[in-house]
Coordinates of C-alpha atoms and ligand atoms in Angstrom, one line a residue:
X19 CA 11.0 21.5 -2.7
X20 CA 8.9 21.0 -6.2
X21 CA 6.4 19.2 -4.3
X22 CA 5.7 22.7 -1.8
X23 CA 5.9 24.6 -5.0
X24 CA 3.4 22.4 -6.5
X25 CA 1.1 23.0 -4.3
X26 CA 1.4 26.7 -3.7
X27 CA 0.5 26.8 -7.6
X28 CA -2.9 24.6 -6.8
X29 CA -3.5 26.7 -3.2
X30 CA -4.1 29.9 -5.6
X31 CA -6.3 28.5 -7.7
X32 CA -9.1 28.9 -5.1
X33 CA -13.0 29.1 -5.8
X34 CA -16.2 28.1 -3.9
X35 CA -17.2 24.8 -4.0
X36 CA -17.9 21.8 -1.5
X37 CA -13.8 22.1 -0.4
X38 CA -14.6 26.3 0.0
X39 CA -12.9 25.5 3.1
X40 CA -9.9 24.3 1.4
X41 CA -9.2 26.3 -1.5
X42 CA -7.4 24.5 -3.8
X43 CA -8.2 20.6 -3.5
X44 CA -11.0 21.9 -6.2
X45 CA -8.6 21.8 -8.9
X46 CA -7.7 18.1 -8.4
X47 CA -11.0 16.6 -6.3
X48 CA -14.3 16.5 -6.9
X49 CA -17.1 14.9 -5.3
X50 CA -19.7 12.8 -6.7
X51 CA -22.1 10.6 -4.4
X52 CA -20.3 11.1 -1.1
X53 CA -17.3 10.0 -2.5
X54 CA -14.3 12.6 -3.0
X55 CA -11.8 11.8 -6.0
X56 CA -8.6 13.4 -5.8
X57 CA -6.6 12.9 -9.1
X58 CA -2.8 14.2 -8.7
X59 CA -0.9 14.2 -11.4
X60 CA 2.7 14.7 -10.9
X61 CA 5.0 16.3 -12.8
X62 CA 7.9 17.1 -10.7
X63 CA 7.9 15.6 -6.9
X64 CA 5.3 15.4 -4.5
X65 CA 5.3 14.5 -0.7
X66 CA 2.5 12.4 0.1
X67 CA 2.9 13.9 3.7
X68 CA 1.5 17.3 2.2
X69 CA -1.7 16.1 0.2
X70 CA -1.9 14.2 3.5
X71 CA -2.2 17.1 5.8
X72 CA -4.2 18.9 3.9
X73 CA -6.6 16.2 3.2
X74 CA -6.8 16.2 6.7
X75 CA -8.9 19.1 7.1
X76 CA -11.9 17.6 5.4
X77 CA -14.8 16.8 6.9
X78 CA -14.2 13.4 8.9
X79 CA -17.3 11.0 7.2
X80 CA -16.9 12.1 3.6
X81 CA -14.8 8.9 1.6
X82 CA -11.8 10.1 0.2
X83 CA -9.7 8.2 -2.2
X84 CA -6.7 9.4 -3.2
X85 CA -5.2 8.7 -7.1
X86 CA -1.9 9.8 -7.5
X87 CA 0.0 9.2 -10.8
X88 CA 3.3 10.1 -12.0
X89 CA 5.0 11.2 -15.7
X90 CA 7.7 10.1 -17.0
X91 CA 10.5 11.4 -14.4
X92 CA 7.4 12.1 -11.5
X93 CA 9.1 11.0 -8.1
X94 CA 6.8 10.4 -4.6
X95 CA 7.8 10.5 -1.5
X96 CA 5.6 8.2 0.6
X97 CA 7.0 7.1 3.9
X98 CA 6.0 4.5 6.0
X99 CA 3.0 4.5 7.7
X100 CA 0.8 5.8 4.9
X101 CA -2.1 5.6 7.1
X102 CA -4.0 8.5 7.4
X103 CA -7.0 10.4 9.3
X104 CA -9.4 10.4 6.5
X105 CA -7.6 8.4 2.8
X106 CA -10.0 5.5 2.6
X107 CA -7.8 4.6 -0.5
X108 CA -4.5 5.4 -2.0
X109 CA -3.6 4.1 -5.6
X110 CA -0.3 4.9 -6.7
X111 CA 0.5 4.5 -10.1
X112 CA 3.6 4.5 -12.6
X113 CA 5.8 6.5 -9.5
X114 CA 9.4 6.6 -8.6
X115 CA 8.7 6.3 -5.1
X116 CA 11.2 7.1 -2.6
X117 CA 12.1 6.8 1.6
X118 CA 9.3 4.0 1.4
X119 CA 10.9 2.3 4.6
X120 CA 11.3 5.9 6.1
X121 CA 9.9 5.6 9.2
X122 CA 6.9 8.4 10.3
X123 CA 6.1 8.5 14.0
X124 CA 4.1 11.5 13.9
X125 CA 2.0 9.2 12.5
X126 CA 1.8 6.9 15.5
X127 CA -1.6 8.3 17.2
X128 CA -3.6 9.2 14.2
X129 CA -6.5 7.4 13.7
X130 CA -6.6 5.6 10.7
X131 CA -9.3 4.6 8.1
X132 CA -7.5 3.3 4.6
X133 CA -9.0 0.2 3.9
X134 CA -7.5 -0.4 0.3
X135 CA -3.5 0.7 -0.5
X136 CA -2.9 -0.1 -4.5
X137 CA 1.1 0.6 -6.1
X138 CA 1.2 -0.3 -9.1
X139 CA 3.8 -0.2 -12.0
X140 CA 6.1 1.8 -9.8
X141 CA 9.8 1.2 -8.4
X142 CA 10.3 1.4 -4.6
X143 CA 13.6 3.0 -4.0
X144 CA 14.7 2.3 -0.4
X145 CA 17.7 3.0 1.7
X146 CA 19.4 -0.1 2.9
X147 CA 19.7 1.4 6.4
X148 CA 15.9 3.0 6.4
X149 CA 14.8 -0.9 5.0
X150 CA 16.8 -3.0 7.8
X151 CA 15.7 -0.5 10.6
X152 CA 12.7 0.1 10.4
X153 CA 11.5 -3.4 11.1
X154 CA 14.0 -3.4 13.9
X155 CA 12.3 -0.5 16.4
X156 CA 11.1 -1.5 19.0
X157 CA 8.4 1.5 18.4
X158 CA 7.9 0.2 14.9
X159 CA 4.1 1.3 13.4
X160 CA 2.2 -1.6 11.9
X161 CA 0.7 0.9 9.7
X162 CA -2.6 0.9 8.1
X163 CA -4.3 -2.3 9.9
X164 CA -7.7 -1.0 9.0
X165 CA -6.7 -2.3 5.3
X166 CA -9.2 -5.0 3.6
X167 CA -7.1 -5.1 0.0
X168 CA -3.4 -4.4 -0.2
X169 CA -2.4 -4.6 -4.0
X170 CA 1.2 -4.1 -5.1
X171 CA 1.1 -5.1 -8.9
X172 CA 4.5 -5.1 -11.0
X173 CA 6.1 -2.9 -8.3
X174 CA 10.1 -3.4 -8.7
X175 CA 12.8 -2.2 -5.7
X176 CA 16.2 -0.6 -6.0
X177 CA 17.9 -0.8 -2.7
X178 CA 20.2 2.4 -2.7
X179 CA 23.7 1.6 -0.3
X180 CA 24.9 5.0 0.7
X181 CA 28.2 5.6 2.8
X182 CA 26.3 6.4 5.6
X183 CA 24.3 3.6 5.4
X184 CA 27.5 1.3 5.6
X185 CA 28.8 3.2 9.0
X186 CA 25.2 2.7 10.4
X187 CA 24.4 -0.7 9.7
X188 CA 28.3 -1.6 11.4
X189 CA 27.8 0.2 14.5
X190 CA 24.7 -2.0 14.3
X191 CA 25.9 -4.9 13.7
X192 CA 24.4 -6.0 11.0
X193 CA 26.2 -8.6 8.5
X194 CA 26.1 -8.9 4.9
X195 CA 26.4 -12.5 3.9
X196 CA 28.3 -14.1 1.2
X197 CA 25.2 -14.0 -1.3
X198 CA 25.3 -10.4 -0.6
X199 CA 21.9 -10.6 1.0
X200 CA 21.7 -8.2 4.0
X201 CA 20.6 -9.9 7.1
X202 CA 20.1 -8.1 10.6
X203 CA 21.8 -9.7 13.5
X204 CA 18.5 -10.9 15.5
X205 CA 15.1 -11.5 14.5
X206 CA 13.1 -8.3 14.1
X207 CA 11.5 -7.0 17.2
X208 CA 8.5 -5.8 15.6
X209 CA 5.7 -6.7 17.8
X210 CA 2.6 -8.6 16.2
X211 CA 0.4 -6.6 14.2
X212 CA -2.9 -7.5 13.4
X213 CA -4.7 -6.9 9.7
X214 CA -8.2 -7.9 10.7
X215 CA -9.9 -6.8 7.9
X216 CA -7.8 -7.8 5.5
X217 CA -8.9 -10.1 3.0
X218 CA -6.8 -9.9 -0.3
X219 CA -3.0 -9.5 -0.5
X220 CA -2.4 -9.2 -4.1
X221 CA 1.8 -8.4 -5.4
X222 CA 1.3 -10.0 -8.8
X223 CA 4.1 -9.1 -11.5
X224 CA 6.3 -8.2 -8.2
X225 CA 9.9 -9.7 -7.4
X226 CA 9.6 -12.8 -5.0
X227 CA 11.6 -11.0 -2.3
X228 CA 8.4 -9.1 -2.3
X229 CA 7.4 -10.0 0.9
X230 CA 10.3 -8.9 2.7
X231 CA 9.7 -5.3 2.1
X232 CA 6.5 -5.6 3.3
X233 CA 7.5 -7.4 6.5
X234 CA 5.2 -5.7 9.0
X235 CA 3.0 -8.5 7.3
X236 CA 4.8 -11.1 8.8
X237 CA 4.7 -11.5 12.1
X238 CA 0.9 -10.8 11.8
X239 CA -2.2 -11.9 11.6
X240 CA -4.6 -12.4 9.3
X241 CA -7.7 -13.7 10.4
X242 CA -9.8 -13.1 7.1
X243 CA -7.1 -13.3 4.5
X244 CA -8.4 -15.4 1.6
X245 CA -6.7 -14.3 -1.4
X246 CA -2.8 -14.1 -2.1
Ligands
NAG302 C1 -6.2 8.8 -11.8 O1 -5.7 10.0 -12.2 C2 -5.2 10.1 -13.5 C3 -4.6 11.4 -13.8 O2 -4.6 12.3 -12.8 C4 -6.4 9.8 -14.5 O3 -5.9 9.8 -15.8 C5 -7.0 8.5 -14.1 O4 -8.1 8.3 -15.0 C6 -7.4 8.4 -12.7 N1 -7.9 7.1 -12.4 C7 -9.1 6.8 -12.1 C8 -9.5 5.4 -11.9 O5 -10.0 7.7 -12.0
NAG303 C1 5.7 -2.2 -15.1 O1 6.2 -1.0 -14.4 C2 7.2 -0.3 -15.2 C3 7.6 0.8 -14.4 O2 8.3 0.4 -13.2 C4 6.6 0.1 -16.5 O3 7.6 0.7 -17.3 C5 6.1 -1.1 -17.3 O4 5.4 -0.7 -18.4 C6 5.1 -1.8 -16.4 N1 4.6 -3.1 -17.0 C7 3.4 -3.3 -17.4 C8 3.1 -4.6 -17.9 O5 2.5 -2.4 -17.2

């Protein structure tokens, strides 16, 4: 809801400029040797979805990277996939990120071009249920495989349990051993994805369970990985 009004406030604030198309993204890009910056601050909440869509309506060979940085109590919404028609790079810093693990298959057909992803001193809040089923669909979304550099420095995870989760994850059978680590019943059906441009996985200052909530990474391939 903050995130809409948000943007309402920026969507007024319209001049002519290179974005004269797009009143508004003038108040938070700019472009400087074919590159377009966007810096977002944010105060309240913001929806990656709608910076996304509106992003979208750029010019398709302009690079656009995408800086998005949070206050104090700023919270992001940024379901999974991020990719995105025309974000060559997301950073993500200091966020309270949330429905990470929510899965977006509107995203499924878009085109994709993001070739560096960077979170960085943020906490990934994820529900339990979202986290163990979205690796599980059989229509899962490997995401952004056009990445060369994913980065996910001092990034910390709070897996939230709702009731609704517990119901869920019964009628799926899923078990929660005695270490109280949450295991699904069979081995992920998410089909092979393959990262072939990416050459540097970087999750340094991260919890070493890391991995597991970026699991599209592995049952994949990386034929030019050199650096993790
Ligand atoms: C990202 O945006 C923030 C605030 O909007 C700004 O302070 C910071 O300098 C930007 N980062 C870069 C690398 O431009
Ligand atoms: C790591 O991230 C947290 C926020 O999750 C922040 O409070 C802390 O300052 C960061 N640590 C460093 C070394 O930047």
């Amino acid at each position: 809801m903050f995130g809409h009004l948000y943007l309402m406030i920026l969507l007024h604030a319209a001049s002519a400029s290179v974005f004269s198309n797009l009143p508004g993204l003038d108040r938070f890009c700019s472009l400087s040797d074919n590159v377009i910056q966007c810096n977002i601050h944010v105060v309240n909440f913001l929806d990656f979805r709608d910076i996304r869509k509106l992003l979208s309506d750029l010019s398709g060979t302009t690079v656009v990277i995408l800086n998005i940085t949070c206050g104090d109590v700023g919270q992001l919404r940024l379901p999974w996939p991020m990719k995105s028609r025309n974000i060559n790079e997301l950073w993500v810093d200091g966020c309270h990120v949330h429905g990470f693990h929510e899965f977006d298959s509107s995203m499924s057909d878009v085109p994709d071009r993001m070739v560096k992803l960077k979170l960085q001193n943020s906490v990934i809040e994820s529900s339990v249920f979202d986290t163990l089923s979205i690796f599980s669909k059989e229509s899962f979304d490997c995401g952004q495989q056009t990445l060369s550099a994913l980065v996910m420095q001092n990034i910390s995870y709070e897996l939230i349990l709702e009731p609704k989760d517990i119901t869920s994850l019964e009628s799926k059978g899923v078990i929660m051993d005695a270490g109280d680590v949450l295991l699904p019943n069979k081995e992920p059906s998410t089909k092979m994805c393959n990262y072939k441009d990416l050459e540097k996985i970087d999750i340094s200052n991260s919890i070493d369970g890391m991995t597991y909530f970026i699991l599209p990474l592995q049952n994949s391939e990386f034929p030019k990985l050199t650096l993790f």
